[in-house]
Amino acid sequence: MSLDMYYKSGMIVKTRCQISDEMLPILYQIHSNANFPQLTWLIDNIYENLQIRPDVAKELANEMLGFEKLILSLHLPFPRLALQKMHTFFVGAATKQQIIYTVSN
């Protein structure tokens, strides 16, 4: 079950991002890790229709960078482009002070 996320980036335009079914096991690797509390929260609530505040989006963006560094340090394969897209999405919402809305499929 994937998670679609979006925030308003104009009168009509929305910026979108998705956490795919393939990405969930990768994110779950850091579940309950004290260094990633917001990602753990997101994973725990992935099937809820969440609203993510800009301050939480900023924390998620920071944790995405930390997660990528952790995976690189362990020399594990991972979908770098997907993680970077999620990072960019969270940074955009935080920078524009927009609430992220989620819909699970």
mmCIF file of N, CA and C in Angstrom:
data_model
loop_
_atom_site.group_PDB
_atom_site.id
_atom_site.type_symbol
_atom_site.label_atom_id
_atom_site.label_comp_id
_atom_site.label_asym_id
_atom_site.label_seq_id
_atom_site.Cartn_x
_atom_site.Cartn_y
_atom_site.Cartn_z
ATOM 1 N N MET A 1 0.842 -1.167 0.000
ATOM 2 C CA MET A 1 0.000 0.000 0.000
ATOM 3 C C MET A 1 0.892 1.237 0.000
ATOM 4 N N SER A 2 0.826 2.042 -1.031
ATOM 5 C CA SER A 2 1.688 3.215 -1.125
ATOM 6 C C SER A 2 1.043 4.412 -0.426
ATOM 7 N N LEU A 3 1.861 5.427 -0.236
ATOM 8 C CA LEU A 3 1.400 6.660 0.393
ATOM 9 C C LEU A 3 1.650 7.804 -0.567
ATOM 10 N N ASP A 4 0.588 8.493 -0.952
ATOM 11 C CA ASP A 4 0.702 9.679 -1.789
ATOM 12 C C ASP A 4 0.699 10.902 -0.880
ATOM 13 N N MET A 5 1.629 11.817 -1.145
ATOM 14 C CA MET A 5 1.732 13.044 -0.364
ATOM 15 C C MET A 5 1.684 14.234 -1.318
ATOM 16 N N TYR A 6 1.110 15.325 -0.857
ATOM 17 C CA TYR A 6 1.092 16.540 -1.676
ATOM 18 C C TYR A 6 0.965 17.768 -0.791
ATOM 19 N N TYR A 7 1.404 18.890 -1.351
ATOM 20 C CA TYR A 7 1.157 20.186 -0.720
ATOM 21 C C TYR A 7 0.867 21.187 -1.819
ATOM 22 N N LYS A 8 0.170 22.241 -1.452
ATOM 23 C CA LYS A 8 -0.192 23.272 -2.427
ATOM 24 C C LYS A 8 1.037 24.106 -2.742
ATOM 25 N N SER A 9 1.300 24.284 -4.040
ATOM 26 C CA SER A 9 2.438 25.107 -4.438
ATOM 27 C C SER A 9 1.981 26.201 -5.390
ATOM 28 N N GLY A 10 0.740 26.586 -5.272
ATOM 29 C CA GLY A 10 0.149 27.628 -6.087
ATOM 30 C C GLY A 10 -1.349 27.600 -5.882
ATOM 31 N N MET A 11 -2.056 28.430 -6.639
ATOM 32 C CA MET A 11 -3.517 28.483 -6.515
ATOM 33 C C MET A 11 -4.140 27.124 -6.825
ATOM 34 N N ILE A 12 -3.669 26.481 -7.886
ATOM 35 C CA ILE A 12 -4.242 25.225 -8.332
ATOM 36 C C ILE A 12 -3.217 24.101 -8.307
ATOM 37 N N VAL A 13 -1.971 24.441 -8.500
ATOM 38 C CA VAL A 13 -0.899 23.450 -8.628
ATOM 39 C C VAL A 13 -0.582 22.805 -7.280
ATOM 40 N N LYS A 14 -0.330 21.501 -7.315
ATOM 41 C CA LYS A 14 0.092 20.773 -6.123
ATOM 42 C C LYS A 14 1.410 20.077 -6.435
ATOM 43 N N THR A 15 2.289 20.057 -5.464
ATOM 44 C CA THR A 15 3.532 19.296 -5.587
ATOM 45 C C THR A 15 3.286 17.951 -4.930
ATOM 46 N N ARG A 16 3.646 16.880 -5.649
ATOM 47 C CA ARG A 16 3.323 15.530 -5.186
ATOM 48 C C ARG A 16 4.575 14.686 -4.980
ATOM 49 N N CYS A 17 4.437 13.688 -4.124
ATOM 50 C CA CYS A 17 5.492 12.712 -3.873
ATOM 51 C C CYS A 17 4.804 11.430 -3.423
ATOM 52 N N GLN A 18 5.492 10.306 -3.608
ATOM 53 C CA GLN A 18 4.912 9.028 -3.210
ATOM 54 C C GLN A 18 5.952 8.175 -2.492
ATOM 55 N N ILE A 19 5.493 7.499 -1.464
ATOM 56 C CA ILE A 19 6.287 6.447 -0.848
ATOM 57 C C ILE A 19 5.703 5.156 -1.387
ATOM 58 N N SER A 20 6.457 4.501 -2.245
ATOM 59 C CA SER A 20 5.956 3.307 -2.920
ATOM 60 C C SER A 20 6.024 2.082 -2.014
ATOM 61 N N ASP A 21 5.358 1.020 -2.450
ATOM 62 C CA ASP A 21 5.394 -0.239 -1.718
ATOM 63 C C ASP A 21 6.823 -0.767 -1.603
ATOM 64 N N GLU A 22 7.652 -0.524 -2.630
ATOM 65 C CA GLU A 22 9.037 -0.987 -2.622
ATOM 66 C C GLU A 22 9.893 -0.207 -1.627
ATOM 67 N N MET A 23 9.508 1.041 -1.363
ATOM 68 C CA MET A 23 10.279 1.893 -0.464
ATOM 69 C C MET A 23 10.012 1.574 1.011
ATOM 70 N N LEU A 24 8.841 1.059 1.326
ATOM 71 C CA LEU A 24 8.484 0.810 2.719
ATOM 72 C C LEU A 24 9.467 -0.107 3.460
ATOM 73 N N PRO A 25 9.879 -1.253 2.892
ATOM 74 C CA PRO A 25 10.841 -2.087 3.621
ATOM 75 C C PRO A 25 12.178 -1.379 3.869
ATOM 76 N N ILE A 26 12.567 -0.516 2.951
ATOM 77 C CA ILE A 26 13.816 0.237 3.112
ATOM 78 C C ILE A 26 13.681 1.224 4.268
ATOM 79 N N LEU A 27 12.562 1.944 4.311
ATOM 80 C CA LEU A 27 12.338 2.887 5.404
ATOM 81 C C LEU A 27 12.171 2.156 6.733
ATOM 82 N N TYR A 28 11.591 0.978 6.687
ATOM 83 C CA TYR A 28 11.345 0.246 7.926
ATOM 84 C C TYR A 28 12.647 -0.182 8.614
ATOM 85 N N GLN A 29 13.761 -0.169 7.886
ATOM 86 C CA GLN A 29 15.049 -0.531 8.475
ATOM 87 C C GLN A 29 15.442 0.393 9.624
ATOM 88 N N ILE A 30 14.945 1.620 9.617
ATOM 89 C CA ILE A 30 15.315 2.562 10.665
ATOM 90 C C ILE A 30 14.177 2.756 11.671
ATOM 91 N N HIS A 31 13.131 1.925 11.578
ATOM 92 C CA HIS A 31 12.003 2.034 12.497
ATOM 93 C C HIS A 31 12.488 1.898 13.936
ATOM 94 N N SER A 32 12.031 2.756 14.775
ATOM 95 C CA SER A 32 12.359 2.794 16.206
ATOM 96 C C SER A 32 13.810 3.183 16.490
ATOM 97 N N ASN A 33 14.545 3.652 15.492
ATOM 98 C CA ASN A 33 15.899 4.154 15.705
ATOM 99 C C ASN A 33 15.773 5.563 16.300
ATOM 100 N N ALA A 34 16.415 5.797 17.421
ATOM 101 C CA ALA A 34 16.310 7.081 18.119
ATOM 102 C C ALA A 34 16.785 8.259 17.265
ATOM 103 N N ASN A 35 17.613 7.995 16.257
ATOM 104 C CA ASN A 35 18.100 9.063 15.380
ATOM 105 C C ASN A 35 17.072 9.480 14.330
ATOM 106 N N PHE A 36 15.988 8.719 14.206
ATOM 107 C CA PHE A 36 14.993 8.992 13.170
ATOM 108 C C PHE A 36 13.572 8.985 13.741
ATOM 109 N N PRO A 37 13.285 9.852 14.717
ATOM 110 C CA PRO A 37 11.948 9.814 15.337
ATOM 111 C C PRO A 37 10.812 10.207 14.398
ATOM 112 N N GLN A 38 11.047 11.161 13.514
ATOM 113 C CA GLN A 38 9.967 11.580 12.614
ATOM 114 C C GLN A 38 9.704 10.534 11.527
ATOM 115 N N LEU A 39 10.760 9.918 11.017
ATOM 116 C CA LEU A 39 10.557 8.844 10.038
ATOM 117 C C LEU A 39 9.853 7.659 10.687
ATOM 118 N N THR A 40 10.189 7.350 11.939
ATOM 119 C CA THR A 40 9.484 6.292 12.656
ATOM 120 C C THR A 40 8.017 6.649 12.801
ATOM 121 N N TRP A 41 7.726 7.895 13.163
ATOM 122 C CA TRP A 41 6.341 8.358 13.280
ATOM 123 C C TRP A 41 5.614 8.214 11.945
ATOM 124 N N LEU A 42 6.270 8.605 10.848
ATOM 125 C CA LEU A 42 5.657 8.502 9.532
ATOM 126 C C LEU A 42 5.359 7.042 9.191
ATOM 127 N N ILE A 43 6.310 6.151 9.464
ATOM 128 C CA ILE A 43 6.115 4.727 9.196
ATOM 129 C C ILE A 43 4.966 4.172 10.048
ATOM 130 N N ASP A 44 4.927 4.542 11.303
ATOM 131 C CA ASP A 44 3.875 4.050 12.201
ATOM 132 C C ASP A 44 2.476 4.500 11.769
ATOM 133 N N ASN A 45 2.410 5.647 11.108
ATOM 134 C CA ASN A 45 1.115 6.222 10.745
ATOM 135 C C ASN A 45 0.875 6.267 9.243
ATOM 136 N N ILE A 46 1.587 5.446 8.495
ATOM 137 C CA ILE A 46 1.563 5.542 7.041
ATOM 138 C C ILE A 46 0.181 5.275 6.443
ATOM 139 N N TYR A 47 -0.650 4.518 7.136
ATOM 140 C CA TYR A 47 -1.964 4.197 6.593
ATOM 141 C C TYR A 47 -3.056 5.147 7.076
ATOM 142 N N GLU A 48 -2.663 6.159 7.811
ATOM 143 C CA GLU A 48 -3.591 7.203 8.247
ATOM 144 C C GLU A 48 -3.545 8.337 7.232
ATOM 145 N N ASN A 49 -4.597 9.092 7.154
ATOM 146 C CA ASN A 49 -4.585 10.285 6.303
ATOM 147 C C ASN A 49 -4.012 11.421 7.141
ATOM 148 N N LEU A 50 -2.697 11.560 7.070
ATOM 149 C CA LEU A 50 -1.962 12.500 7.908
ATOM 150 C C LEU A 50 -1.937 13.904 7.338
ATOM 151 N N GLN A 51 -1.695 14.835 8.222
ATOM 152 C CA GLN A 51 -1.313 16.185 7.835
ATOM 153 C C GLN A 51 0.034 16.424 8.507
ATOM 154 N N ILE A 52 1.014 16.796 7.703
ATOM 155 C CA ILE A 52 2.370 16.995 8.205
ATOM 156 C C ILE A 52 2.675 18.488 8.178
ATOM 157 N N ARG A 53 2.921 19.044 9.353
ATOM 158 C CA ARG A 53 3.209 20.479 9.479
ATOM 159 C C ARG A 53 4.579 20.806 8.890
ATOM 160 N N PRO A 54 4.803 22.057 8.513
ATOM 161 C CA PRO A 54 6.091 22.455 7.935
ATOM 162 C C PRO A 54 7.299 22.161 8.842
ATOM 163 N N ASP A 55 7.147 22.335 10.158
ATOM 164 C CA ASP A 55 8.276 22.056 11.045
ATOM 165 C C ASP A 55 8.614 20.568 11.067
ATOM 166 N N VAL A 56 7.609 19.709 10.971
ATOM 167 C CA VAL A 56 7.833 18.268 10.914
ATOM 168 C C VAL A 56 8.436 17.900 9.560
ATOM 169 N N ALA A 57 7.977 18.570 8.492
ATOM 170 C CA ALA A 57 8.548 18.325 7.161
ATOM 171 C C ALA A 57 10.040 18.645 7.152
ATOM 172 N N LYS A 58 10.426 19.709 7.841
ATOM 173 C CA LYS A 58 11.849 20.067 7.919
ATOM 174 C C LYS A 58 12.631 18.983 8.654
ATOM 175 N N GLU A 59 12.079 18.472 9.743
ATOM 176 C CA GLU A 59 12.739 17.399 10.485
ATOM 177 C C GLU A 59 12.826 16.134 9.634
ATOM 178 N N LEU A 60 11.769 15.839 8.878
ATOM 179 C CA LEU A 60 11.783 14.676 7.983
ATOM 180 C C LEU A 60 12.870 14.823 6.926
ATOM 181 N N ALA A 61 13.007 16.027 6.381
ATOM 182 C CA ALA A 61 14.054 16.273 5.378
ATOM 183 C C ALA A 61 15.431 16.025 5.971
ATOM 184 N N ASN A 62 15.661 16.519 7.185
ATOM 185 C CA ASN A 62 16.950 16.303 7.845
ATOM 186 C C ASN A 62 17.199 14.818 8.111
ATOM 187 N N GLU A 63 16.167 14.108 8.531
ATOM 188 C CA GLU A 63 16.309 12.679 8.792
ATOM 189 C C GLU A 63 16.542 11.895 7.502
ATOM 190 N N MET A 64 15.963 12.350 6.396
ATOM 191 C CA MET A 64 16.197 11.679 5.111
ATOM 192 C C MET A 64 17.683 11.763 4.754
ATOM 193 N N LEU A 65 18.302 12.912 4.985
ATOM 194 C CA LEU A 65 19.743 13.047 4.729
ATOM 195 C C LEU A 65 20.547 12.119 5.629
ATOM 196 N N GLY A 66 20.178 12.063 6.893
ATOM 197 C CA GLY A 66 20.868 11.183 7.821
ATOM 198 C C GLY A 66 20.706 9.720 7.448
ATOM 199 N N PHE A 67 19.523 9.364 6.984
ATOM 200 C CA PHE A 67 19.262 7.992 6.564
ATOM 201 C C PHE A 67 20.107 7.628 5.350
ATOM 202 N N GLU A 68 20.189 8.546 4.402
ATOM 203 C CA GLU A 68 21.007 8.300 3.204
ATOM 204 C C GLU A 68 22.482 8.131 3.588
ATOM 205 N N LYS A 69 22.977 8.980 4.488
ATOM 206 C CA LYS A 69 24.369 8.863 4.933
ATOM 207 C C LYS A 69 24.614 7.532 5.639
ATOM 208 N N LEU A 70 23.650 7.098 6.440
ATOM 209 C CA LEU A 70 23.778 5.821 7.135
ATOM 210 C C LEU A 70 23.870 4.669 6.134
ATOM 211 N N ILE A 71 23.003 4.659 5.158
ATOM 212 C CA ILE A 71 23.013 3.590 4.155
ATOM 213 C C ILE A 71 24.319 3.608 3.364
ATOM 214 N N LEU A 72 24.784 4.797 2.987
ATOM 215 C CA LEU A 72 26.047 4.902 2.256
ATOM 216 C C LEU A 72 27.214 4.389 3.097
ATOM 217 N N SER A 73 27.209 4.703 4.386
ATOM 218 C CA SER A 73 28.313 4.273 5.253
ATOM 219 C C SER A 73 28.350 2.754 5.409
ATOM 220 N N LEU A 74 27.196 2.117 5.265
ATOM 221 C CA LEU A 74 27.115 0.663 5.384
ATOM 222 C C LEU A 74 27.293 -0.035 4.032
ATOM 223 N N HIS A 75 27.448 0.765 2.987
ATOM 224 C CA HIS A 75 27.636 0.252 1.625
ATOM 225 C C HIS A 75 26.489 -0.648 1.179
ATOM 226 N N LEU A 76 25.273 -0.244 1.550
ATOM 227 C CA LEU A 76 24.096 -1.005 1.166
ATOM 228 C C LEU A 76 23.466 -0.402 -0.087
ATOM 229 N N PRO A 77 22.896 -1.228 -0.940
ATOM 230 C CA PRO A 77 22.184 -0.687 -2.102
ATOM 231 C C PRO A 77 20.871 -0.039 -1.637
ATOM 232 N N PHE A 78 20.503 1.027 -2.294
ATOM 233 C CA PHE A 78 19.240 1.682 -1.962
ATOM 234 C C PHE A 78 18.799 2.548 -3.130
ATOM 235 N N PRO A 79 17.518 2.873 -3.186
ATOM 236 C CA PRO A 79 16.995 3.716 -4.277
ATOM 237 C C PRO A 79 17.304 5.193 -4.014
ATOM 238 N N ARG A 80 18.511 5.590 -4.366
ATOM 239 C CA ARG A 80 18.979 6.946 -4.069
ATOM 240 C C ARG A 80 18.050 8.023 -4.637
ATOM 241 N N LEU A 81 17.609 7.863 -5.865
ATOM 242 C CA LEU A 81 16.748 8.864 -6.489
ATOM 243 C C LEU A 81 15.441 9.030 -5.717
ATOM 244 N N ALA A 82 14.851 7.923 -5.297
ATOM 245 C CA ALA A 82 13.593 7.995 -4.540
ATOM 246 C C ALA A 82 13.787 8.722 -3.215
ATOM 247 N N LEU A 83 14.881 8.439 -2.514
ATOM 248 C CA LEU A 83 15.151 9.131 -1.251
ATOM 249 C C LEU A 83 15.409 10.618 -1.474
ATOM 250 N N GLN A 84 16.113 10.947 -2.551
ATOM 251 C CA GLN A 84 16.386 12.352 -2.853
ATOM 252 C C GLN A 84 15.105 13.094 -3.216
ATOM 253 N N LYS A 85 14.203 12.427 -3.927
ATOM 254 C CA LYS A 85 12.914 13.056 -4.259
ATOM 255 C C LYS A 85 12.116 13.342 -2.999
ATOM 256 N N MET A 86 12.126 12.390 -2.068
ATOM 257 C CA MET A 86 11.409 12.604 -0.810
ATOM 258 C C MET A 86 12.040 13.752 -0.027
ATOM 259 N N HIS A 87 13.361 13.806 0.003
ATOM 260 C CA HIS A 87 14.056 14.895 0.689
ATOM 261 C C HIS A 87 13.666 16.241 0.085
ATOM 262 N N THR A 88 13.721 16.342 -1.232
ATOM 263 C CA THR A 88 13.368 17.583 -1.923
ATOM 264 C C THR A 88 11.923 17.980 -1.643
ATOM 265 N N PHE A 89 11.042 17.008 -1.619
ATOM 266 C CA PHE A 89 9.629 17.249 -1.338
ATOM 267 C C PHE A 89 9.451 17.838 0.064
ATOM 268 N N PHE A 90 10.073 17.218 1.063
ATOM 269 C CA PHE A 90 9.943 17.701 2.435
ATOM 270 C C PHE A 90 10.564 19.084 2.602
ATOM 271 N N VAL A 91 11.710 19.322 1.965
ATOM 272 C CA VAL A 91 12.348 20.648 2.018
ATOM 273 C C VAL A 91 11.424 21.695 1.403
ATOM 274 N N GLY A 92 10.820 21.373 0.262
ATOM 275 C CA GLY A 92 9.914 22.312 -0.402
ATOM 276 C C GLY A 92 8.743 22.703 0.476
ATOM 277 N N ALA A 93 8.128 21.717 1.115
ATOM 278 C CA ALA A 93 6.988 22.006 1.991
ATOM 279 C C ALA A 93 7.419 22.856 3.179
ATOM 280 N N ALA A 94 8.572 22.537 3.758
ATOM 281 C CA ALA A 94 9.070 23.300 4.907
ATOM 282 C C ALA A 94 9.406 24.733 4.509
ATOM 283 N N THR A 95 10.082 24.883 3.380
ATOM 284 C CA THR A 95 10.493 26.208 2.908
ATOM 285 C C THR A 95 9.288 27.088 2.581
ATOM 286 N N LYS A 96 8.291 26.497 1.955
ATOM 287 C CA LYS A 96 7.094 27.245 1.559
ATOM 288 C C LYS A 96 6.047 27.312 2.668
ATOM 289 N N GLN A 97 6.394 26.714 3.833
ATOM 290 C CA GLN A 97 5.493 26.703 4.989
ATOM 291 C C GLN A 97 4.112 26.133 4.622
ATOM 292 N N GLN A 98 4.134 25.000 3.938
ATOM 293 C CA GLN A 98 2.904 24.341 3.505
ATOM 294 C C GLN A 98 2.678 23.051 4.284
ATOM 295 N N ILE A 99 1.436 22.777 4.579
ATOM 296 C CA ILE A 99 1.054 21.518 5.210
ATOM 297 C C ILE A 99 1.029 20.438 4.138
ATOM 298 N N ILE A 100 1.610 19.288 4.459
ATOM 299 C CA ILE A 100 1.579 18.133 3.553
ATOM 300 C C ILE A 100 0.364 17.300 3.923
ATOM 301 N N TYR A 101 -0.400 16.931 2.921
ATOM 302 C CA TYR A 101 -1.560 16.062 3.087
ATOM 303 C C TYR A 101 -1.203 14.696 2.519
ATOM 304 N N THR A 102 -1.680 13.642 3.151
ATOM 305 C CA THR A 102 -1.360 12.300 2.702
ATOM 306 C C THR A 102 -2.630 11.503 2.441
ATOM 307 N N VAL A 103 -2.510 10.574 1.502
ATOM 308 C CA VAL A 103 -3.597 9.655 1.177
ATOM 309 C C VAL A 103 -2.967 8.300 0.923
ATOM 310 N N SER A 104 -3.361 7.296 1.698
ATOM 311 C CA SER A 104 -2.829 5.958 1.460
ATOM 312 C C SER A 104 -3.713 5.240 0.457
ATOM 313 N N ASN A 105 -3.083 4.487 -0.412
ATOM 314 C CA ASN A 105 -3.822 3.757 -1.459
ATOM 315 C C ASN A 105 -4.142 2.355 -1.012
#
